[in-house]
Short mmCIF file of C-alpha atoms and ligand atoms in Angstrom, two decimals:
data_model
loop_
_atom_site.label_atom_id
_atom_site.label_comp_id
_atom_site.label_asym_id
_atom_site.label_seq_id
_atom_site.Cartn_x
_atom_site.Cartn_y
_atom_site.Cartn_z
CA MET P 1 -133.79 -12.88 146.21
CA PHE P 2 -133.56 -15.28 143.24
CA LEU P 3 -136.60 -17.17 142.08
CA ALA P 4 -136.45 -20.55 140.36
CA SER P 5 -138.03 -19.27 137.18
CA GLN P 6 -136.95 -18.74 133.62
CA THR P 7 -136.80 -15.04 134.21
CA ALA P 8 -134.69 -15.43 137.27
CA ASN P 9 -132.33 -17.80 135.47
CA LYS P 10 -131.58 -15.07 132.97
CA VAL P 11 -130.72 -12.54 135.61
CA LEU P 12 -127.16 -11.40 135.27
CA ILE P 13 -124.76 -11.56 138.15
CA MET P 14 -124.52 -7.78 138.24
CA ASP P 15 -128.29 -7.61 138.71
CA ILE P 16 -128.45 -9.84 141.74
CA LYS P 17 -126.79 -7.56 144.17
CA VAL P 18 -123.61 -9.60 143.95
CA SER P 19 -121.44 -6.59 143.24
CA GLU P 20 -123.02 -4.87 146.22
CA ASN P 21 -122.80 -7.76 148.62
CA GLN P 22 -119.92 -9.90 147.43
CA LEU P 23 -117.32 -7.46 148.73
CA PHE P 24 -119.04 -7.43 152.11
CA PHE P 25 -119.17 -11.23 152.09
CA SER P 26 -115.54 -11.71 151.05
CA GLN P 27 -114.14 -9.15 153.48
CA LYS P 28 -116.14 -10.43 156.44
CA LEU P 29 -115.25 -14.01 155.60
CA MET P 30 -111.53 -13.26 155.34
CA ASN P 31 -111.60 -11.30 158.57
CA TRP P 32 -113.34 -14.21 160.29
CA HIS P 33 -110.72 -16.59 158.86
CA HIS P 34 -107.79 -14.57 160.14
CA THR P 35 -109.20 -13.79 163.58
CA ILE P 36 -111.64 -16.50 164.63
CA ASN P 37 -111.27 -19.59 162.44
CA LYS P 38 -109.39 -22.19 164.47
CA ARG P 39 -110.28 -25.31 162.52
CA GLU P 40 -107.34 -27.72 162.69
CA MET P 41 -106.52 -30.25 160.00
CA PRO P 42 -103.22 -32.07 159.40
CA TRP P 43 -103.02 -30.86 155.81
CA LYS P 44 -103.95 -27.23 156.51
CA GLY P 45 -101.45 -24.74 155.06
CA GLU P 46 -99.90 -27.54 153.03
CA LYS P 47 -98.20 -26.38 149.83
CA ASN P 48 -97.15 -29.76 148.49
CA PRO P 49 -99.61 -30.51 145.64
CA TYR P 50 -99.30 -34.27 146.15
CA LYS P 51 -100.38 -34.00 149.79
CA ILE P 52 -103.16 -31.54 148.96
CA TRP P 53 -104.44 -33.84 146.23
CA LEU P 54 -104.32 -36.87 148.52
CA SER P 55 -106.18 -35.06 151.31
CA GLU P 56 -108.85 -33.73 148.94
CA ILE P 57 -109.48 -37.15 147.40
CA ILE P 58 -109.72 -38.75 150.85
CA LEU P 59 -112.14 -36.05 152.02
CA GLN P 60 -114.55 -36.62 149.13
CA GLN P 61 -117.53 -38.40 150.74
CA THR P 62 -115.57 -38.75 153.99
CA ARG P 63 -115.64 -36.82 157.26
CA VAL P 64 -112.41 -35.14 158.37
CA GLU P 65 -112.26 -37.22 161.57
CA GLN P 66 -112.46 -40.44 159.59
CA GLY P 67 -110.12 -39.32 156.80
CA ARG P 68 -107.31 -38.08 159.03
CA SER P 69 -105.79 -41.50 159.90
CA TYR P 70 -106.03 -42.64 156.27
CA TYR P 71 -104.18 -39.53 155.11
CA GLU P 72 -101.45 -40.13 157.66
CA LYS P 73 -101.14 -43.81 156.72
CA PHE P 74 -100.78 -42.97 153.03
CA ILE P 75 -98.19 -40.26 153.67
CA VAL P 76 -96.13 -42.63 155.86
CA ASN P 77 -96.29 -45.47 153.33
CA TYR P 78 -96.03 -43.31 150.20
CA PRO P 79 -94.25 -40.05 151.10
CA THR P 80 -94.06 -38.86 147.48
CA ILE P 81 -96.12 -39.24 144.35
CA VAL P 82 -93.34 -41.42 142.89
CA ASP P 83 -93.68 -43.77 145.88
CA LEU P 84 -97.44 -43.95 145.31
CA ALA P 85 -96.91 -44.61 141.60
CA ALA P 86 -94.70 -47.59 142.53
CA ALA P 87 -97.19 -48.97 145.08
CA ASN P 88 -98.47 -52.51 144.92
CA ASP P 89 -102.21 -52.22 144.12
CA ASP P 90 -103.30 -54.69 146.79
CA ASP P 91 -101.22 -52.92 149.46
CA ALA P 92 -102.77 -49.55 148.56
CA PHE P 93 -106.31 -50.97 148.61
CA LYS P 94 -105.59 -52.60 151.96
CA LEU P 95 -104.61 -49.16 153.31
CA TRP P 96 -107.82 -47.71 151.85
CA GLU P 97 -109.95 -50.49 153.39
CA GLY P 98 -112.95 -49.09 155.30
CA LEU P 99 -112.93 -45.67 153.60
CA GLY P 100 -115.39 -46.60 150.86
CA TYR P 101 -115.77 -45.28 147.29
CA TYR P 102 -112.83 -47.37 146.17
CA SER P 103 -112.72 -45.83 142.69
CA ARG P 104 -110.95 -42.97 144.47
CA CYS P 105 -108.05 -45.27 145.37
CA LYS P 106 -107.99 -46.71 141.87
CA ASN P 107 -107.85 -43.21 140.36
CA LEU P 108 -105.15 -42.14 142.82
CA LEU P 109 -102.92 -44.98 141.64
CA PHE P 110 -103.71 -44.33 137.98
CA THR P 111 -103.01 -40.60 138.25
CA ALA P 112 -99.84 -41.07 140.31
CA ARG P 113 -98.53 -43.35 137.57
CA THR P 114 -99.56 -40.86 134.87
CA ILE P 115 -97.66 -38.10 136.66
CA ALA P 116 -94.63 -40.37 137.18
CA GLU P 117 -94.58 -41.38 133.51
CA LYS P 118 -95.71 -38.25 131.68
CA HIS P 119 -94.62 -35.46 134.02
CA GLY P 120 -91.38 -36.92 135.39
CA GLY P 121 -92.94 -37.40 138.83
CA VAL P 122 -93.61 -33.65 139.19
CA PHE P 123 -97.20 -32.55 139.86
CA PRO P 124 -98.49 -30.31 137.00
CA GLN P 125 -98.64 -26.62 137.86
CA SER P 126 -101.36 -25.23 135.60
CA HIS P 127 -105.06 -25.43 136.39
CA ALA P 128 -105.82 -26.91 132.95
CA GLU P 129 -103.25 -29.69 133.32
CA ILE P 130 -104.43 -30.51 136.83
CA LEU P 131 -108.07 -30.62 135.71
CA ALA P 132 -107.11 -33.01 132.90
CA LEU P 133 -105.90 -35.66 135.39
CA LYS P 134 -108.14 -38.67 136.03
CA GLY P 135 -110.25 -38.43 139.18
CA ILE P 136 -109.71 -34.67 139.54
CA GLY P 137 -112.84 -32.58 138.97
CA PRO P 138 -113.31 -28.80 139.10
CA TYR P 139 -113.45 -28.69 142.91
CA THR P 140 -110.22 -30.63 143.49
CA ALA P 141 -108.44 -28.80 140.64
CA ALA P 142 -109.38 -25.45 142.21
CA ALA P 143 -108.23 -26.62 145.64
CA ILE P 144 -104.84 -27.85 144.37
CA SER P 145 -104.32 -24.80 142.11
CA SER P 146 -105.07 -22.33 144.84
CA PHE P 147 -103.48 -24.07 147.85
CA ALA P 148 -100.27 -25.19 146.08
CA TYR P 149 -99.77 -22.41 143.54
CA ASN P 150 -102.07 -19.59 144.75
CA LEU P 151 -103.89 -19.54 141.40
CA PRO P 152 -107.26 -17.68 141.39
CA HIS P 153 -109.73 -20.57 141.11
CA ALA P 154 -112.68 -20.73 143.51
CA VAL P 155 -113.68 -24.03 145.10
CA LEU P 156 -117.32 -25.02 144.72
CA ASP P 157 -118.61 -28.02 146.63
CA GLY P 158 -121.67 -28.80 148.77
CA ASN P 159 -120.45 -26.52 151.56
CA VAL P 160 -119.89 -23.59 149.21
CA TYR P 161 -123.22 -24.09 147.42
CA ARG P 162 -124.98 -23.95 150.78
CA VAL P 163 -123.16 -20.85 152.02
CA LEU P 164 -123.66 -18.90 148.79
CA ALA P 165 -127.29 -20.01 148.36
CA ARG P 166 -128.14 -18.85 151.87
CA PHE P 167 -126.19 -15.61 151.99
CA PHE P 168 -127.33 -14.41 148.54
CA GLY P 169 -130.80 -16.02 148.80
CA ILE P 170 -130.47 -18.13 145.65
CA HIS P 171 -133.42 -20.40 144.91
CA VAL P 172 -132.14 -21.72 141.59
CA PRO P 173 -131.51 -25.47 142.12
CA SER P 174 -127.80 -26.04 142.71
CA ASP P 175 -127.86 -29.32 140.76
CA SER P 176 -129.46 -27.82 137.63
CA THR P 177 -127.43 -26.70 134.62
CA GLU P 178 -128.46 -23.08 135.23
CA GLY P 179 -127.68 -23.39 138.90
CA LYS P 180 -124.21 -24.76 138.29
CA LYS P 181 -123.40 -21.89 135.94
CA LEU P 182 -124.83 -19.34 138.32
CA PHE P 183 -123.03 -20.64 141.39
CA THR P 184 -119.76 -21.01 139.49
CA ALA P 185 -119.95 -17.36 138.40
CA LEU P 186 -120.91 -16.25 141.89
CA ALA P 187 -118.10 -18.26 143.53
CA ASP P 188 -115.59 -16.68 141.12
CA ALA P 189 -117.01 -13.20 141.78
CA CYS P 190 -116.60 -13.61 145.53
CA LEU P 191 -113.09 -15.09 145.39
CA ASP P 192 -110.40 -12.86 146.85
CA LYS P 193 -108.06 -12.83 143.85
CA ASN P 194 -105.19 -11.57 145.97
CA ALA P 195 -105.44 -14.46 148.41
CA PRO P 196 -107.20 -17.37 146.71
CA ALA P 197 -105.68 -20.04 148.98
CA ALA P 198 -106.79 -18.27 152.16
CA TYR P 199 -110.21 -17.45 150.72
CA ASN P 200 -110.88 -21.03 149.63
CA GLN P 201 -109.78 -22.35 152.99
CA ALA P 202 -111.99 -19.75 154.69
CA ILE P 203 -115.18 -20.63 152.84
CA MET P 204 -114.62 -24.37 153.27
CA ASP P 205 -114.07 -23.95 157.00
CA PHE P 206 -116.98 -21.52 157.29
CA GLY P 207 -119.37 -24.00 155.67
CA ALA P 208 -118.12 -26.80 157.91
CA THR P 209 -118.15 -24.95 161.22
CA VAL P 210 -120.60 -21.99 161.02
CA CYS P 211 -123.07 -22.27 158.12
CA MET P 212 -123.63 -25.98 158.65
CA PRO P 213 -126.45 -27.95 156.96
CA ALA P 214 -128.48 -28.18 160.19
CA ASN P 215 -128.50 -25.61 162.98
CA PRO P 216 -126.10 -23.04 161.48
CA LEU P 217 -124.55 -20.68 164.03
CA CYS P 218 -126.28 -17.56 162.73
CA ASN P 219 -125.88 -15.66 166.01
CA ASP P 220 -122.10 -15.91 165.69
CA CYS P 221 -122.01 -15.48 161.93
CA PRO P 222 -119.85 -12.64 160.58
CA VAL P 223 -122.15 -12.10 157.57
CA GLN P 224 -125.51 -12.26 159.36
CA ASP P 225 -126.30 -8.58 158.73
CA LYS P 226 -126.79 -9.18 155.02
CA CYS P 227 -127.70 -12.85 154.92
CA VAL P 228 -130.88 -13.16 152.80
CA ALA P 229 -131.79 -16.61 154.11
CA LEU P 230 -131.63 -15.39 157.70
CA GLN P 231 -133.66 -12.27 156.95
CA THR P 232 -136.32 -14.16 155.04
CA GLY P 233 -136.53 -17.29 157.19
CA MET P 234 -135.39 -19.54 154.34
CA ILE P 235 -132.35 -21.19 155.92
CA SER P 236 -133.75 -24.72 155.96
CA GLN P 237 -135.00 -24.41 152.36
CA LEU P 238 -131.63 -23.45 150.91
CA PRO P 239 -129.87 -24.65 148.87
CA VAL P 240 -132.61 -26.02 146.61
CA LYS P 241 -132.04 -29.34 144.85
CA THR P 242 -134.15 -30.87 142.08
CA LYS P 243 -132.92 -34.42 141.97
CA GLN P 244 -134.23 -36.98 144.40
CA LEU P 245 -131.83 -39.76 145.23
CA VAL P 246 -133.39 -43.15 144.48
CA LYS P 247 -131.72 -46.04 146.26
CA ARG P 248 -131.99 -49.67 145.20
CA SER P 249 -131.69 -52.63 147.56
CA ARG P 250 -129.33 -55.54 146.92
CA TRP P 251 -129.21 -58.73 148.96
CA PHE P 252 -125.84 -60.48 149.12
CA THR P 253 -125.39 -63.95 150.55
CA TYR P 254 -121.70 -64.68 151.11
CA PHE P 255 -120.82 -68.35 151.39
CA ILE P 256 -117.54 -68.60 153.27
CA ILE P 257 -116.42 -71.97 152.04
CA GLU P 258 -113.59 -73.59 153.97
CA TYR P 259 -111.49 -76.58 153.01
CA ASP P 260 -108.07 -77.59 154.36
CA LYS P 261 -107.67 -74.30 156.30
CA LYS P 262 -108.29 -72.19 153.19
CA HIS P 263 -111.19 -70.03 152.00
CA LEU P 264 -112.58 -69.45 148.56
CA VAL P 265 -112.25 -65.74 147.65
CA ARG P 266 -112.10 -63.54 144.58
CA LYS P 267 -111.23 -59.97 143.70
CA ARG P 268 -114.20 -57.93 142.45
CA ASP P 269 -113.85 -56.31 139.04
CA GLY P 270 -116.11 -54.93 136.35
CA LYS P 271 -118.09 -51.74 136.71
CA ASP P 272 -119.91 -52.62 139.91
CA ILE P 273 -119.24 -51.39 143.46
CA TRP P 274 -116.16 -52.43 145.45
CA GLN P 275 -113.82 -52.83 142.49
CA ASN P 276 -110.48 -54.42 143.46
CA LEU P 277 -111.77 -55.49 146.87
CA HIS P 278 -112.13 -59.13 147.80
CA GLU P 279 -115.19 -61.15 148.69
CA PHE P 280 -116.34 -64.68 149.34
CA TYR P 281 -118.52 -66.86 147.13
CA LEU P 282 -121.47 -64.62 146.33
CA GLU P 283 -125.13 -65.24 145.56
CA GLU P 284 -127.02 -62.00 144.91
CA SER P 285 -130.77 -61.44 144.85
CA THR P 286 -133.22 -58.54 144.85
CA VAL P 287 -135.15 -59.89 147.84
CA GLN P 288 -134.13 -61.48 151.11
CA SER P 289 -133.37 -65.21 150.97
CA ASN P 290 -134.43 -67.43 153.84
CA TRP P 291 -131.61 -69.94 153.97
CA THR P 292 -131.96 -73.19 155.89
CA ASP P 293 -129.26 -75.82 156.38
CA GLY P 294 -131.05 -77.93 153.79
CA SER P 295 -131.32 -75.20 151.16
CA ILE P 296 -127.69 -74.20 151.75
CA LYS P 297 -126.42 -77.74 151.18
CA MET P 298 -128.59 -78.07 148.08
CA PHE P 299 -127.34 -74.73 146.72
CA MET P 300 -123.73 -75.81 147.24
CA GLU P 301 -124.36 -79.07 145.42
CA ASN P 302 -126.13 -77.38 142.53
CA SER P 303 -123.74 -74.49 142.05
CA LEU P 304 -120.36 -76.02 142.95
CA ASN P 305 -121.09 -79.74 142.99
CA ILE P 306 -119.77 -80.13 146.56
CA LYS P 307 -121.12 -81.61 149.77
CA THR P 308 -120.88 -79.35 152.78
CA GLU P 309 -121.51 -79.00 156.48
CA VAL P 310 -123.10 -75.74 157.61
CA VAL P 311 -121.11 -74.17 160.47
CA HIS P 312 -123.16 -71.02 161.04
CA ARG P 313 -125.41 -68.37 159.52
CA SER P 314 -124.95 -64.72 160.48
CA ALA P 315 -127.50 -62.03 161.09
CA THR P 316 -128.05 -59.53 158.26
CA PHE P 317 -125.52 -56.69 157.91
CA THR P 318 -126.54 -53.41 156.26
CA GLN P 319 -124.30 -50.94 154.44
CA GLN P 320 -125.64 -47.69 153.02
CA LEU P 321 -123.99 -46.52 149.82
CA THR P 322 -124.90 -43.37 147.94
CA HIS P 323 -127.17 -45.04 145.41
CA GLN P 324 -127.87 -48.41 146.97
CA THR P 325 -128.38 -50.29 150.19
CA ILE P 326 -126.48 -53.54 150.63
CA PHE P 327 -127.92 -56.26 152.87
CA ALA P 328 -125.43 -59.06 153.49
CA GLN P 329 -125.68 -62.41 155.21
CA PHE P 330 -122.66 -64.66 155.79
CA ILE P 331 -122.92 -68.41 155.76
CA LEU P 332 -119.90 -70.41 156.87
CA VAL P 333 -119.68 -73.91 155.39
CA GLN P 334 -117.04 -76.64 155.34
CA SER P 335 -116.56 -78.59 152.17
CA LEU P 336 -116.31 -82.31 152.81
CA SER P 337 -113.90 -82.85 149.93
CA ALA P 338 -111.35 -81.00 147.83
CA PHE P 339 -112.53 -79.19 144.71
CA ASP P 340 -111.09 -76.80 142.15
CA ALA P 341 -111.78 -73.10 142.66
CA PRO P 342 -114.36 -71.89 140.10
CA ALA P 343 -113.41 -69.21 137.55
CA ASP P 344 -112.29 -65.90 139.14
CA TYR P 345 -111.98 -67.45 142.62
CA PHE P 346 -108.84 -68.67 144.42
CA TRP P 347 -108.00 -70.35 147.71
CA GLN P 348 -106.62 -68.07 150.42
CA PRO P 349 -105.10 -69.57 153.60
CA ILE P 350 -107.17 -68.69 156.65
CA ASP P 351 -104.19 -67.19 158.47
CA ALA P 352 -103.56 -64.84 155.51
CA ILE P 353 -107.15 -63.72 154.94
CA ASN P 354 -106.52 -60.42 156.72
CA LYS P 355 -103.84 -59.48 154.20
CA LEU P 356 -106.56 -58.93 151.57
CA ALA P 357 -108.69 -55.77 151.32
CA PHE P 358 -112.42 -56.34 151.83
CA PRO P 359 -115.50 -54.06 151.72
CA LYS P 360 -116.69 -52.57 155.00
CA THR P 361 -119.60 -55.02 155.31
CA ILE P 362 -117.21 -57.97 155.27
CA THR P 363 -114.69 -56.41 157.67
CA GLN P 364 -117.56 -55.70 160.06
CA TYR P 365 -118.41 -59.36 159.91
CA PHE P 366 -114.72 -60.22 160.51
CA ASN P 367 -114.83 -58.19 163.69
CA LEU P 368 -117.49 -60.41 165.19
CA SER P 369 -116.05 -62.64 167.85
CA LEU P 370 -118.10 -65.57 166.59
CA PHE P 371 -116.38 -65.39 163.24
CA GLN P 372 -112.94 -65.03 164.74
CA THR P 373 -113.32 -67.92 167.16
CA THR P 374 -114.79 -70.08 164.44
CA MET P 375 -112.27 -69.33 161.77
CA PHE P 376 -108.97 -68.06 163.14
FE1 LIG G 401 -125.33 -19.16 157.17
FE2 LIG G 401 -126.76 -18.18 159.21
FE3 LIG G 401 -124.52 -16.95 158.41
FE4 LIG G 401 -126.68 -16.88 156.90
S1 LIG G 401 -126.48 -15.99 158.93
S2 LIG G 401 -124.59 -17.29 156.21
S3 LIG G 401 -127.56 -18.93 157.25
S4 LIG G 401 -124.68 -18.99 159.30
#
């Protein structure tokens, strides 16, 4: 077993029983893949690098069940990378709406255009060229290289870290510099160089369906005989992580300002969350605001110099992001007179509001019957 100590960090791969056990692990895993693994996914066995890339980007931070319909929508609307390169940004973001982590969509468009312009619309075929593309990290580059071109590059994501940490009993933190090097070397050592595509698919499926984060199916596991975590009762402790995720809270008050059957909206930009998505007039704070009709009217007068009628105030909506929690309240007001949209904002007709892409919190609010009967 590895220990999280300086000494242990210096242990060479050959000294950690990898050579002894990696063959056992790889062979058992491949046998399981060919005889038992029945995991179905629409992109499984795909050789088209564009479709592999699209599916891998969608699956980052997203469950397969949720990502499936998005993958299918993108393939129908943009069957080739050249079609995606020619996409209208707003249309693509509208398709992505609800999937979250919108920088993925932005990078998809950027990289599709790079490939269209610099590679003649043909996906690069070397691992180095693929890794150089924006939005493609080591995991996605290994997946595309192996699945599309059968190149010997091992995938290493959260699933693989967990499987390797448990089977080999590795206590070096997977998010430390030493841990990353160690796991990368171990993943490469275990890779079946004769069948990298099948091996990578096998270990991804194995992590998702057998060696799961909670309640792994050890009784049915093909590598249980030599699994260190199982033998030492360390399953729930592995893999080890050093970093604690600290979340910050943000309170958003969205003023949905209506005049002459139009709403004031803007597209978010800058380096913050939800880039390229739309939103209503926003007031942000670090604590909850207790809005009353009086304070709302006063705020509208002070910030936009308009007189308003308050139509309704919503309950608070919560959206969990990786590094922050968003609390949002929606306040619907009618302006009593015309006014020019402030900088960055524009007027969108009410009957065309659904053509814009919004963050999940806002679309959840849209789905409330109160909002729909009030506004549409
Ligand atoms: Fe994972 Fe259990 Fe198999 Fe070990 S025995 S690899 S913990 S499923």
